[in-house]
């Protein structure tokens, strides 16, 4: 059996270092207001909640990063998020 290069193998199984994950999220958000572009999806619900938690606790590469601050602001401004927050 032929062994695939490490970078290709990581992409195929969906794991990597913390910095690689942060970079991948930044790249995804650079393409549109949401992870999958123009459309809000379940991916935004899940990843957004994880990023919000990470930002609350000052995770490096998340807290204070404009791309993530802007993204979390867009998510918090959604009507359903406002209702869930009691607003």
Backbone as XML, in Angstrom:
<?xml version="1.0"?>
<chain id="A" units="angstrom">
  <residue number="1" name="UNK">
    <atom name="N" x="0.843" y="-1.175" z="0.000"/>
    <atom name="CA" x="0.000" y="0.000" z="0.000"/>
    <atom name="C" x="0.888" y="1.239" z="0.000"/>
  </residue>
  <residue number="2" name="UNK">
    <atom name="N" x="0.533" y="2.197" z="-0.863"/>
    <atom name="CA" x="1.297" y="3.419" z="-0.986"/>
    <atom name="C" x="0.911" y="4.400" z="0.123"/>
  </residue>
  <residue number="3" name="UNK">
    <atom name="N" x="1.888" y="4.964" z="0.777"/>
    <atom name="CA" x="1.638" y="5.922" z="1.851"/>
    <atom name="C" x="1.503" y="7.323" z="1.251"/>
  </residue>
  <residue number="4" name="UNK">
    <atom name="N" x="0.416" y="8.013" z="1.584"/>
    <atom name="CA" x="0.194" y="9.376" z="1.090"/>
    <atom name="C" x="1.039" y="10.358" z="1.896"/>
  </residue>
  <residue number="5" name="UNK">
    <atom name="N" x="1.400" y="11.486" z="1.288"/>
    <atom name="CA" x="2.150" y="12.510" z="2.028"/>
    <atom name="C" x="1.358" y="12.991" z="3.240"/>
  </residue>
  <residue number="6" name="UNK">
    <atom name="N" x="2.074" y="13.420" z="4.262"/>
    <atom name="CA" x="1.458" y="13.838" z="5.525"/>
    <atom name="C" x="0.410" y="14.936" z="5.334"/>
  </residue>
  <residue number="7" name="UNK">
    <atom name="N" x="0.706" y="15.963" z="4.558"/>
    <atom name="CA" x="-0.245" y="17.067" z="4.373"/>
    <atom name="C" x="-1.530" y="16.550" z="3.742"/>
  </residue>
  <residue number="8" name="UNK">
    <atom name="N" x="-1.420" y="15.713" z="2.730"/>
    <atom name="CA" x="-2.608" y="15.161" z="2.074"/>
    <atom name="C" x="-3.394" y="14.280" z="3.044"/>
  </residue>
  <residue number="9" name="UNK">
    <atom name="N" x="-2.693" y="13.497" z="3.842"/>
    <atom name="CA" x="-3.353" y="12.611" z="4.798"/>
    <atom name="C" x="-4.115" y="13.426" z="5.837"/>
  </residue>
  <residue number="10" name="UNK">
    <atom name="N" x="-3.539" y="14.505" z="6.323"/>
    <atom name="CA" x="-4.228" y="15.352" z="7.294"/>
    <atom name="C" x="-5.527" y="15.886" z="6.713"/>
  </residue>
  <residue number="11" name="UNK">
    <atom name="N" x="-5.477" y="16.365" z="5.491"/>
    <atom name="CA" x="-6.683" y="16.906" z="4.854"/>
    <atom name="C" x="-7.740" y="15.830" z="4.689"/>
  </residue>
  <residue number="12" name="UNK">
    <atom name="N" x="-7.317" y="14.611" z="4.390"/>
    <atom name="CA" x="-8.262" y="13.531" z="4.139"/>
    <atom name="C" x="-8.986" y="13.091" z="5.407"/>
  </residue>
  <residue number="13" name="UNK">
    <atom name="N" x="-8.305" y="13.167" z="6.558"/>
    <atom name="CA" x="-8.941" y="12.710" z="7.793"/>
    <atom name="C" x="-9.457" y="13.852" z="8.656"/>
  </residue>
  <residue number="14" name="UNK">
    <atom name="N" x="-9.166" y="15.097" z="8.265"/>
    <atom name="CA" x="-9.756" y="16.239" z="8.950"/>
    <atom name="C" x="-9.123" y="16.636" z="10.258"/>
  </residue>
  <residue number="15" name="UNK">
    <atom name="N" x="-7.824" y="16.529" z="10.370"/>
    <atom name="CA" x="-7.191" y="17.014" z="11.589"/>
    <atom name="C" x="-5.925" y="17.758" z="11.231"/>
  </residue>
  <residue number="16" name="UNK">
    <atom name="N" x="-5.435" y="18.511" z="12.175"/>
    <atom name="CA" x="-4.216" y="19.272" z="11.972"/>
    <atom name="C" x="-3.864" y="19.983" z="13.259"/>
  </residue>
  <residue number="17" name="UNK">
    <atom name="N" x="-2.860" y="20.824" z="13.187"/>
    <atom name="CA" x="-2.457" y="21.575" z="14.369"/>
    <atom name="C" x="-3.458" y="22.701" z="14.629"/>
  </residue>
  <residue number="18" name="UNK">
    <atom name="N" x="-3.356" y="23.278" z="15.785"/>
    <atom name="CA" x="-4.227" y="24.402" z="16.147"/>
    <atom name="C" x="-4.074" y="25.524" z="15.127"/>
  </residue>
  <residue number="19" name="UNK">
    <atom name="N" x="-2.838" y="25.855" z="14.803"/>
    <atom name="CA" x="-2.590" y="26.942" z="13.845"/>
    <atom name="C" x="-3.163" y="26.629" z="12.471"/>
  </residue>
  <residue number="20" name="UNK">
    <atom name="N" x="-3.105" y="25.376" z="12.047"/>
    <atom name="CA" x="-3.680" y="24.993" z="10.749"/>
    <atom name="C" x="-5.197" y="25.138" z="10.753"/>
  </residue>
  <residue number="21" name="UNK">
    <atom name="N" x="-5.823" y="24.796" z="11.852"/>
    <atom name="CA" x="-7.281" y="24.914" z="11.960"/>
    <atom name="C" x="-7.684" y="26.390" z="11.937"/>
  </residue>
  <residue number="22" name="UNK">
    <atom name="N" x="-6.977" y="27.219" z="12.696"/>
    <atom name="CA" x="-7.279" y="28.653" z="12.710"/>
    <atom name="C" x="-7.096" y="29.233" z="11.309"/>
  </residue>
  <residue number="23" name="UNK">
    <atom name="N" x="-6.028" y="28.855" z="10.632"/>
    <atom name="CA" x="-5.775" y="29.345" z="9.269"/>
    <atom name="C" x="-6.869" y="28.888" z="8.305"/>
  </residue>
  <residue number="24" name="UNK">
    <atom name="N" x="-7.325" y="27.660" z="8.445"/>
    <atom name="CA" x="-8.393" y="27.150" z="7.575"/>
    <atom name="C" x="-9.694" y="27.905" z="7.810"/>
  </residue>
  <residue number="25" name="UNK">
    <atom name="N" x="-10.009" y="28.217" z="9.062"/>
    <atom name="CA" x="-11.218" y="28.983" z="9.364"/>
    <atom name="C" x="-11.124" y="30.397" z="8.811"/>
  </residue>
  <residue number="26" name="UNK">
    <atom name="N" x="-9.964" y="31.013" z="8.944"/>
    <atom name="CA" x="-9.770" y="32.362" z="8.384"/>
    <atom name="C" x="-9.961" y="32.337" z="6.876"/>
  </residue>
  <residue number="27" name="UNK">
    <atom name="N" x="-9.402" y="31.332" z="6.229"/>
    <atom name="CA" x="-9.523" y="31.221" z="4.765"/>
    <atom name="C" x="-10.977" y="31.039" z="4.359"/>
  </residue>
  <residue number="28" name="UNK">
    <atom name="N" x="-11.715" y="30.232" z="5.097"/>
    <atom name="CA" x="-13.126" y="29.995" z="4.777"/>
    <atom name="C" x="-13.932" y="31.277" z="4.943"/>
  </residue>
  <residue number="29" name="UNK">
    <atom name="N" x="-13.638" y="32.044" z="5.981"/>
    <atom name="CA" x="-14.393" y="33.275" z="6.233"/>
    <atom name="C" x="-13.994" y="34.401" z="5.286"/>
  </residue>
  <residue number="30" name="UNK">
    <atom name="N" x="-12.847" y="34.294" z="4.660"/>
    <atom name="CA" x="-12.420" y="35.312" z="3.686"/>
    <atom name="C" x="-13.261" y="35.249" z="2.414"/>
  </residue>
  <residue number="31" name="UNK">
    <atom name="N" x="-13.922" y="34.123" z="2.178"/>
    <atom name="CA" x="-14.700" y="33.923" z="0.950"/>
    <atom name="C" x="-16.123" y="34.457" z="1.041"/>
  </residue>
  <residue number="32" name="UNK">
    <atom name="N" x="-16.596" y="34.713" z="2.228"/>
    <atom name="CA" x="-17.970" y="35.190" z="2.355"/>
    <atom name="C" x="-18.292" y="35.487" z="3.793"/>
  </residue>
  <residue number="33" name="UNK">
    <atom name="N" x="-19.459" y="35.991" z="4.028"/>
    <atom name="CA" x="-19.800" y="36.345" z="5.401"/>
    <atom name="C" x="-19.962" y="35.123" z="6.314"/>
  </residue>
  <residue number="34" name="UNK">
    <atom name="N" x="-20.193" y="33.967" z="5.724"/>
    <atom name="CA" x="-20.366" y="32.745" z="6.507"/>
    <atom name="C" x="-19.386" y="31.682" z="6.027"/>
  </residue>
  <residue number="35" name="UNK">
    <atom name="N" x="-19.285" y="30.605" z="6.741"/>
    <atom name="CA" x="-18.301" y="29.566" z="6.417"/>
    <atom name="C" x="-18.457" y="29.006" z="5.010"/>
  </residue>
  <residue number="36" name="UNK">
    <atom name="N" x="-19.692" y="28.884" z="4.545"/>
    <atom name="CA" x="-19.925" y="28.317" z="3.223"/>
    <atom name="C" x="-20.219" y="29.394" z="2.189"/>
  </residue>
  <residue number="37" name="UNK">
    <atom name="N" x="-19.838" y="30.619" z="2.486"/>
    <atom name="CA" x="-20.053" y="31.715" z="1.541"/>
    <atom name="C" x="-21.173" y="32.634" z="1.981"/>
  </residue>
  <residue number="38" name="UNK">
    <atom name="N" x="-22.104" y="32.862" z="1.091"/>
    <atom name="CA" x="-23.189" y="33.814" z="1.341"/>
    <atom name="C" x="-24.310" y="33.264" z="2.216"/>
  </residue>
  <residue number="39" name="UNK">
    <atom name="N" x="-24.390" y="31.942" z="2.331"/>
    <atom name="CA" x="-25.528" y="31.334" z="3.038"/>
    <atom name="C" x="-25.154" y="30.868" z="4.432"/>
  </residue>
  <residue number="40" name="UNK">
    <atom name="N" x="-25.962" y="31.269" z="5.397"/>
    <atom name="CA" x="-25.836" y="30.785" z="6.772"/>
    <atom name="C" x="-26.218" y="29.310" z="6.786"/>
  </residue>
  <residue number="41" name="UNK">
    <atom name="N" x="-25.479" y="28.495" z="7.535"/>
    <atom name="CA" x="-25.758" y="27.056" z="7.573"/>
    <atom name="C" x="-25.546" y="26.495" z="8.976"/>
  </residue>
  <residue number="42" name="UNK">
    <atom name="N" x="-25.828" y="25.215" z="9.117"/>
    <atom name="CA" x="-25.597" y="24.529" z="10.391"/>
    <atom name="C" x="-24.122" y="24.579" z="10.771"/>
  </residue>
  <residue number="43" name="UNK">
    <atom name="N" x="-23.238" y="24.642" z="9.779"/>
    <atom name="CA" x="-21.799" y="24.759" z="10.076"/>
    <atom name="C" x="-21.524" y="26.031" z="10.869"/>
  </residue>
  <residue number="44" name="UNK">
    <atom name="N" x="-22.231" y="27.107" z="10.544"/>
    <atom name="CA" x="-22.050" y="28.368" z="11.273"/>
    <atom name="C" x="-22.572" y="28.265" z="12.700"/>
  </residue>
  <residue number="45" name="UNK">
    <atom name="N" x="-23.648" y="27.532" z="12.891"/>
    <atom name="CA" x="-24.180" y="27.347" z="14.247"/>
    <atom name="C" x="-23.142" y="26.640" z="15.105"/>
  </residue>
  <residue number="46" name="UNK">
    <atom name="N" x="-22.594" y="25.560" z="14.582"/>
    <atom name="CA" x="-21.636" y="24.763" z="15.358"/>
    <atom name="C" x="-20.302" y="25.482" z="15.523"/>
  </residue>
  <residue number="47" name="UNK">
    <atom name="N" x="-19.684" y="25.859" z="14.405"/>
    <atom name="CA" x="-18.362" y="26.484" z="14.467"/>
    <atom name="C" x="-18.448" y="27.838" z="15.159"/>
  </residue>
  <residue number="48" name="UNK">
    <atom name="N" x="-19.513" y="28.578" z="14.895"/>
    <atom name="CA" x="-19.690" y="29.865" z="15.553"/>
    <atom name="C" x="-19.751" y="29.742" z="17.061"/>
  </residue>
  <residue number="49" name="UNK">
    <atom name="N" x="-20.451" y="28.722" z="17.551"/>
    <atom name="CA" x="-20.534" y="28.553" z="19.007"/>
    <atom name="C" x="-19.177" y="28.186" z="19.596"/>
  </residue>
  <residue number="50" name="UNK">
    <atom name="N" x="-18.405" y="27.389" z="18.867"/>
    <atom name="CA" x="-17.062" y="27.020" z="19.332"/>
    <atom name="C" x="-16.134" y="28.235" z="19.325"/>
  </residue>
  <residue number="51" name="UNK">
    <atom name="N" x="-16.219" y="29.053" z="18.270"/>
    <atom name="CA" x="-15.388" y="30.251" z="18.204"/>
    <atom name="C" x="-15.778" y="31.258" z="19.284"/>
  </residue>
  <residue number="52" name="UNK">
    <atom name="N" x="-17.059" y="31.372" z="19.530"/>
    <atom name="CA" x="-17.526" y="32.285" z="20.578"/>
    <atom name="C" x="-16.968" y="31.865" z="21.935"/>
  </residue>
  <residue number="53" name="UNK">
    <atom name="N" x="-17.017" y="30.575" z="22.216"/>
    <atom name="CA" x="-16.480" y="30.035" z="23.466"/>
    <atom name="C" x="-14.976" y="30.298" z="23.545"/>
  </residue>
  <residue number="54" name="UNK">
    <atom name="N" x="-14.265" y="30.030" z="22.436"/>
    <atom name="CA" x="-12.816" y="30.241" z="22.400"/>
    <atom name="C" x="-12.477" y="31.714" z="22.626"/>
  </residue>
  <residue number="55" name="UNK">
    <atom name="N" x="-13.236" y="32.604" z="22.003"/>
    <atom name="CA" x="-12.992" y="34.038" z="22.165"/>
    <atom name="C" x="-13.256" y="34.495" z="23.596"/>
  </residue>
  <residue number="56" name="UNK">
    <atom name="N" x="-14.291" y="33.930" z="24.221"/>
    <atom name="CA" x="-14.617" y="34.310" z="25.601"/>
    <atom name="C" x="-13.459" y="34.014" z="26.540"/>
  </residue>
  <residue number="57" name="UNK">
    <atom name="N" x="-12.696" y="32.971" z="26.229"/>
    <atom name="CA" x="-11.603" y="32.570" z="27.100"/>
    <atom name="C" x="-10.236" y="32.975" z="26.550"/>
  </residue>
  <residue number="58" name="UNK">
    <atom name="N" x="-10.235" y="33.862" z="25.550"/>
    <atom name="CA" x="-8.990" y="34.433" z="25.062"/>
    <atom name="C" x="-8.094" y="33.491" z="24.291"/>
  </residue>
  <residue number="59" name="UNK">
    <atom name="N" x="-8.678" y="32.561" z="23.564"/>
    <atom name="CA" x="-7.870" y="31.615" z="22.796"/>
    <atom name="C" x="-6.954" y="32.349" z="21.823"/>
  </residue>
  <residue number="60" name="UNK">
    <atom name="N" x="-5.685" y="31.985" z="21.788"/>
    <atom name="CA" x="-4.760" y="32.660" z="20.865"/>
    <atom name="C" x="-5.178" y="32.460" z="19.413"/>
  </residue>
  <residue number="61" name="UNK">
    <atom name="N" x="-5.064" y="33.523" z="18.643"/>
    <atom name="CA" x="-5.427" y="33.457" z="17.234"/>
    <atom name="C" x="-6.907" y="33.659" z="16.980"/>
  </residue>
  <residue number="62" name="UNK">
    <atom name="N" x="-7.711" y="33.710" z="18.034"/>
    <atom name="CA" x="-9.167" y="33.892" z="17.902"/>
    <atom name="C" x="-9.558" y="35.254" z="18.485"/>
  </residue>
  <residue number="63" name="UNK">
    <atom name="N" x="-9.331" y="35.417" z="19.760"/>
    <atom name="CA" x="-9.712" y="36.653" z="20.464"/>
    <atom name="C" x="-8.973" y="37.843" z="19.863"/>
  </residue>
  <residue number="64" name="UNK">
    <atom name="N" x="-9.742" y="38.852" z="19.465"/>
    <atom name="CA" x="-9.149" y="40.068" z="18.939"/>
    <atom name="C" x="-8.783" y="40.026" z="17.464"/>
  </residue>
  <residue number="65" name="UNK">
    <atom name="N" x="-9.001" y="38.904" z="16.805"/>
    <atom name="CA" x="-8.747" y="38.804" z="15.362"/>
    <atom name="C" x="-9.952" y="39.369" z="14.629"/>
  </residue>
  <residue number="66" name="UNK">
    <atom name="N" x="-9.734" y="40.357" z="13.775"/>
    <atom name="CA" x="-10.833" y="41.038" z="13.096"/>
    <atom name="C" x="-11.759" y="40.086" z="12.356"/>
  </residue>
  <residue number="67" name="UNK">
    <atom name="N" x="-11.198" y="39.132" z="11.646"/>
    <atom name="CA" x="-12.041" y="38.214" z="10.861"/>
    <atom name="C" x="-12.999" y="37.441" z="11.772"/>
  </residue>
  <residue number="68" name="UNK">
    <atom name="N" x="-12.535" y="37.030" z="12.933"/>
    <atom name="CA" x="-13.395" y="36.290" z="13.854"/>
    <atom name="C" x="-14.335" y="37.227" z="14.612"/>
  </residue>
  <residue number="69" name="UNK">
    <atom name="N" x="-13.842" y="38.388" z="15.010"/>
    <atom name="CA" x="-14.715" y="39.359" z="15.683"/>
    <atom name="C" x="-15.878" y="39.759" z="14.773"/>
  </residue>
  <residue number="70" name="UNK">
    <atom name="N" x="-15.568" y="40.028" z="13.503"/>
    <atom name="CA" x="-16.623" y="40.401" z="12.546"/>
    <atom name="C" x="-17.620" y="39.256" z="12.345"/>
  </residue>
  <residue number="71" name="UNK">
    <atom name="N" x="-17.096" y="38.046" z="12.211"/>
    <atom name="CA" x="-17.950" y="36.863" z="12.011"/>
    <atom name="C" x="-18.872" y="36.660" z="13.215"/>
  </residue>
  <residue number="72" name="UNK">
    <atom name="N" x="-18.308" y="36.716" z="14.406"/>
    <atom name="CA" x="-19.124" y="36.529" z="15.604"/>
    <atom name="C" x="-20.157" y="37.651" z="15.750"/>
  </residue>
  <residue number="73" name="UNK">
    <atom name="N" x="-19.802" y="38.846" z="15.327"/>
    <atom name="CA" x="-20.764" y="39.953" z="15.335"/>
    <atom name="C" x="-21.923" y="39.699" z="14.386"/>
  </residue>
  <residue number="74" name="UNK">
    <atom name="N" x="-21.609" y="39.184" z="13.192"/>
    <atom name="CA" x="-22.684" y="38.848" z="12.233"/>
    <atom name="C" x="-23.590" y="37.765" z="12.791"/>
  </residue>
  <residue number="75" name="UNK">
    <atom name="N" x="-23.001" y="36.775" z="13.430"/>
    <atom name="CA" x="-23.824" y="35.703" z="13.999"/>
    <atom name="C" x="-24.706" y="36.233" z="15.127"/>
  </residue>
  <residue number="76" name="UNK">
    <atom name="N" x="-24.143" y="37.056" z="15.981"/>
    <atom name="CA" x="-24.909" y="37.605" z="17.117"/>
    <atom name="C" x="-26.026" y="38.535" z="16.656"/>
  </residue>
  <residue number="77" name="UNK">
    <atom name="N" x="-25.874" y="39.136" z="15.488"/>
    <atom name="CA" x="-26.891" y="40.063" z="14.981"/>
    <atom name="C" x="-28.057" y="39.343" z="14.302"/>
  </residue>
  <residue number="78" name="UNK">
    <atom name="N" x="-27.928" y="38.057" z="14.074"/>
    <atom name="CA" x="-29.026" y="37.316" z="13.408"/>
    <atom name="C" x="-30.256" y="37.298" z="14.319"/>
  </residue>
  <residue number="79" name="UNK">
    <atom name="N" x="-31.443" y="37.427" z="13.749"/>
    <atom name="CA" x="-32.662" y="37.472" z="14.574"/>
    <atom name="C" x="-32.820" y="36.295" z="15.530"/>
  </residue>
  <residue number="80" name="UNK">
    <atom name="N" x="-32.503" y="35.104" z="15.105"/>
    <atom name="CA" x="-32.644" y="33.937" z="15.993"/>
    <atom name="C" x="-31.672" y="34.032" z="17.163"/>
  </residue>
  <residue number="81" name="UNK">
    <atom name="N" x="-30.471" y="34.534" z="16.912"/>
    <atom name="CA" x="-29.497" y="34.702" z="18.001"/>
    <atom name="C" x="-29.984" y="35.757" z="18.984"/>
  </residue>
  <residue number="82" name="UNK">
    <atom name="N" x="-30.588" y="36.815" z="18.460"/>
    <atom name="CA" x="-31.145" y="37.857" z="19.314"/>
    <atom name="C" x="-32.261" y="37.309" z="20.198"/>
  </residue>
  <residue number="83" name="UNK">
    <atom name="N" x="-33.133" y="36.498" z="19.608"/>
    <atom name="CA" x="-34.215" y="35.891" z="20.395"/>
    <atom name="C" x="-33.662" y="34.947" z="21.450"/>
  </residue>
  <residue number="84" name="UNK">
    <atom name="N" x="-32.673" y="34.157" z="21.091"/>
    <atom name="CA" x="-32.086" y="33.200" z="22.037"/>
    <atom name="C" x="-31.402" y="33.926" z="23.195"/>
  </residue>
  <residue number="85" name="UNK">
    <atom name="N" x="-30.886" y="35.107" z="22.915"/>
    <atom name="CA" x="-30.216" y="35.890" z="23.951"/>
    <atom name="C" x="-31.205" y="36.709" z="24.791"/>
  </residue>
  <residue number="86" name="UNK">
    <atom name="N" x="-32.494" y="36.602" z="24.431"/>
    <atom name="CA" x="-33.514" y="37.305" z="25.180"/>
    <atom name="C" x="-33.753" y="38.732" z="24.713"/>
  </residue>
  <residue number="87" name="UNK">
    <atom name="N" x="-33.257" y="39.024" z="23.504"/>
    <atom name="CA" x="-33.391" y="40.398" z="23.014"/>
    <atom name="C" x="-34.367" y="40.569" z="21.952"/>
  </residue>
</chain>
